[in-house]
């Protein structure tokens, strides 16, 4: 039998990149997977159930969660992955860009946690995975807005680990290093000194493997933090 047969998983930011790879990996292991993103069309799409949702909108997230609970029951796995990346020095980062980073990288994970974790606690089980970043614990000059949100989401995660201890819900922060997705298109790291080349980055499937590892641990095992990086 597949490891996640009979389980329901929700993945935010699953229309491309890491989230899409995570959704495929969980589906491949037998889970019923609900994908959430702004560019998806609500409904069934072959292997997946999709919900169009802007996760920065708390009301829309509540609506998406209500739909998941009504259609599929309390999820066994939630992967809070949706995010965005601004790489700019402080003096050229606008207040609007900071607000957008906070909205998608920090407020949205809070909304997603808020709508699913209490139901998972009531069910007495579940894996709640947040996708952080190497920038949630290592500082790099030139990405203060992104780092502030990712350090923040690590604080959220660590607090929720304490808050949900003993509940049966296991919370994990997966912190990937540079991963070759569309977020790097504008940065063009191959042409810039001091950046890892795209060919040497992690693949989205590497991060998906890490999430699958977490989601398939036996119920008595809690992986609270998993850092995954390209080989040095
Ligand atoms: N790539 C890296 O090097 C790297 C490294 C460390 C951590 N991460 C983290 O990994 C996560 C995924 O990044 P990625 O590289 O896969 O980026 P990506 O390819 O740009 O994918 C981002 C995903 O998030 C969704 N999303 C963005 N804003 C959203 C919103 N407001 N509401 C709903 N969905 C939204 C996008 O879908 P729609 O546009 O369809 O909404 C898309 O599916 C992020 O949290 C990122 O910080 C990435």
Short mmCIF file of N, CA and C and ligand atoms in Angstrom, two decimals, residues 13-18 37-39 53-56 81-83 104 131-133 146 150 176-179 181-184, ligand 1:
data_model
loop_
_atom_site.label_atom_id
_atom_site.label_comp_id
_atom_site.label_asym_id
_atom_site.label_seq_id
_atom_site.Cartn_x
_atom_site.Cartn_y
_atom_site.Cartn_z
N UNK A 13 0.36 27.42 -2.72
CA UNK A 13 1.39 27.78 -3.69
C UNK A 13 1.77 26.59 -4.55
N UNK A 14 0.76 25.85 -4.97
CA UNK A 14 1.02 24.57 -5.65
C UNK A 14 0.86 24.67 -7.16
N UNK A 15 0.80 25.89 -7.70
CA UNK A 15 0.63 26.01 -9.15
C UNK A 15 1.94 25.88 -9.91
N UNK A 16 3.05 26.06 -9.23
CA UNK A 16 4.36 25.92 -9.90
C UNK A 16 5.43 25.73 -8.83
N UNK A 17 6.66 25.56 -9.29
CA UNK A 17 7.82 25.54 -8.40
C UNK A 17 7.76 24.45 -7.35
N UNK A 18 8.21 24.81 -6.16
CA UNK A 18 8.32 23.83 -5.06
C UNK A 18 6.96 23.25 -4.71
N UNK A 37 -3.76 28.01 -5.04
CA UNK A 37 -2.95 29.11 -5.59
C UNK A 37 -3.90 30.07 -6.30
N UNK A 38 -3.39 31.24 -6.65
CA UNK A 38 -4.24 32.24 -7.31
C UNK A 38 -4.53 31.86 -8.76
N UNK A 39 -3.62 31.16 -9.41
CA UNK A 39 -3.77 30.91 -10.85
C UNK A 39 -4.43 29.56 -11.16
N UNK A 53 -7.24 30.64 -4.77
CA UNK A 53 -7.30 31.41 -3.53
C UNK A 53 -6.04 32.27 -3.41
N UNK A 54 -6.26 33.51 -3.01
CA UNK A 54 -5.14 34.39 -2.66
C UNK A 54 -4.92 34.24 -1.15
N UNK A 55 -3.83 33.62 -0.77
CA UNK A 55 -3.63 33.30 0.65
C UNK A 55 -3.32 34.53 1.50
N UNK A 56 -3.13 35.68 0.86
CA UNK A 56 -2.95 36.91 1.66
C UNK A 56 -4.29 37.46 2.13
N UNK A 81 3.24 26.67 1.81
CA UNK A 81 4.41 26.89 0.95
C UNK A 81 4.38 28.19 0.17
N UNK A 82 3.19 28.72 -0.11
CA UNK A 82 3.09 29.91 -0.98
C UNK A 82 4.01 31.01 -0.48
N UNK A 83 4.73 31.63 -1.39
CA UNK A 83 5.64 32.68 -0.98
C UNK A 83 6.16 33.44 -2.18
N UNK A 104 2.50 37.86 1.96
CA UNK A 104 2.52 36.49 1.44
C UNK A 104 3.43 35.56 2.24
N UNK A 131 7.09 25.93 4.64
CA UNK A 131 8.32 26.08 3.86
C UNK A 131 8.93 27.43 4.19
N UNK A 132 10.04 27.39 4.88
CA UNK A 132 10.78 28.61 5.21
C UNK A 132 11.82 28.87 4.15
N UNK A 133 13.06 29.02 4.57
CA UNK A 133 14.16 29.29 3.63
C UNK A 133 15.45 29.25 4.41
N UNK A 146 12.80 40.13 2.56
CA UNK A 146 12.54 38.68 2.51
C UNK A 146 13.00 38.02 3.82
N UNK A 150 10.99 35.75 6.56
CA UNK A 150 11.31 34.33 6.76
C UNK A 150 11.82 34.07 8.20
N UNK A 176 14.63 25.35 2.76
CA UNK A 176 15.48 25.03 1.62
C UNK A 176 16.48 26.15 1.32
N UNK A 177 17.63 25.75 0.80
CA UNK A 177 18.54 26.71 0.20
C UNK A 177 18.06 27.03 -1.22
N UNK A 178 18.91 27.74 -2.01
CA UNK A 178 18.49 28.14 -3.35
C UNK A 178 17.98 26.96 -4.18
N UNK A 179 16.83 27.16 -4.77
CA UNK A 179 16.13 26.10 -5.51
C UNK A 179 15.74 26.67 -6.87
N UNK A 181 13.76 27.66 -9.36
CA UNK A 181 12.37 27.92 -9.74
C UNK A 181 12.31 29.30 -10.39
N UNK A 182 11.09 29.68 -10.76
CA UNK A 182 10.89 30.97 -11.45
C UNK A 182 11.31 32.18 -10.61
N UNK A 183 11.45 32.01 -9.29
CA UNK A 183 11.81 33.19 -8.50
C UNK A 183 13.18 33.75 -8.90
N UNK A 184 13.99 32.88 -9.53
CA UNK A 184 15.34 33.33 -9.91
C UNK A 184 15.39 33.97 -11.28
N1 LIG B 1 13.25 29.05 -4.98
C1 LIG B 1 14.08 29.20 -3.95
O1 LIG B 1 15.30 29.39 -4.12
C2 LIG B 1 13.56 29.10 -2.54
C3 LIG B 1 14.47 28.89 -1.51
C4 LIG B 1 14.03 28.82 -0.21
C5 LIG B 1 12.68 28.92 0.07
N2 LIG B 1 11.80 29.11 -0.95
C6 LIG B 1 10.38 29.22 -0.59
O2 LIG B 1 9.66 28.21 -1.23
C7 LIG B 1 8.32 28.63 -1.43
C8 LIG B 1 7.95 28.40 -2.89
O3 LIG B 1 8.85 29.16 -3.69
P1 LIG B 1 9.10 28.81 -5.24
O4 LIG B 1 10.55 29.02 -5.47
O5 LIG B 1 8.48 27.53 -5.60
O6 LIG B 1 8.33 30.03 -5.91
P2 LIG B 1 7.42 30.11 -7.23
O7 LIG B 1 7.91 29.16 -8.26
O8 LIG B 1 7.32 31.55 -7.55
O9 LIG B 1 6.02 29.59 -6.70
C9 LIG B 1 5.32 30.34 -5.74
C10 LIG B 1 3.97 29.71 -5.52
O10 LIG B 1 3.27 30.47 -4.55
C11 LIG B 1 2.02 30.86 -5.08
N3 LIG B 1 1.62 32.14 -4.54
C12 LIG B 1 2.32 33.29 -4.54
N4 LIG B 1 1.59 34.27 -3.98
C13 LIG B 1 0.40 33.71 -3.64
C14 LIG B 1 -0.78 34.21 -3.07
N5 LIG B 1 -0.89 35.50 -2.70
N6 LIG B 1 -1.81 33.37 -2.86
C15 LIG B 1 -1.73 32.07 -3.23
N7 LIG B 1 -0.63 31.53 -3.78
C16 LIG B 1 0.41 32.36 -3.99
C17 LIG B 1 2.22 30.90 -6.59
O11 LIG B 1 1.00 30.65 -7.28
P3 LIG B 1 0.09 31.76 -7.98
O12 LIG B 1 0.99 32.78 -8.58
O13 LIG B 1 -0.67 30.94 -8.97
O14 LIG B 1 -0.77 32.30 -6.89
C18 LIG B 1 3.13 29.71 -6.79
O15 LIG B 1 2.39 28.52 -6.87
C19 LIG B 1 8.27 30.09 -0.99
O16 LIG B 1 7.77 30.15 0.33
C20 LIG B 1 9.73 30.51 -1.03
O17 LIG B 1 10.01 31.58 -0.14
C21 LIG B 1 12.19 29.19 -2.25
#
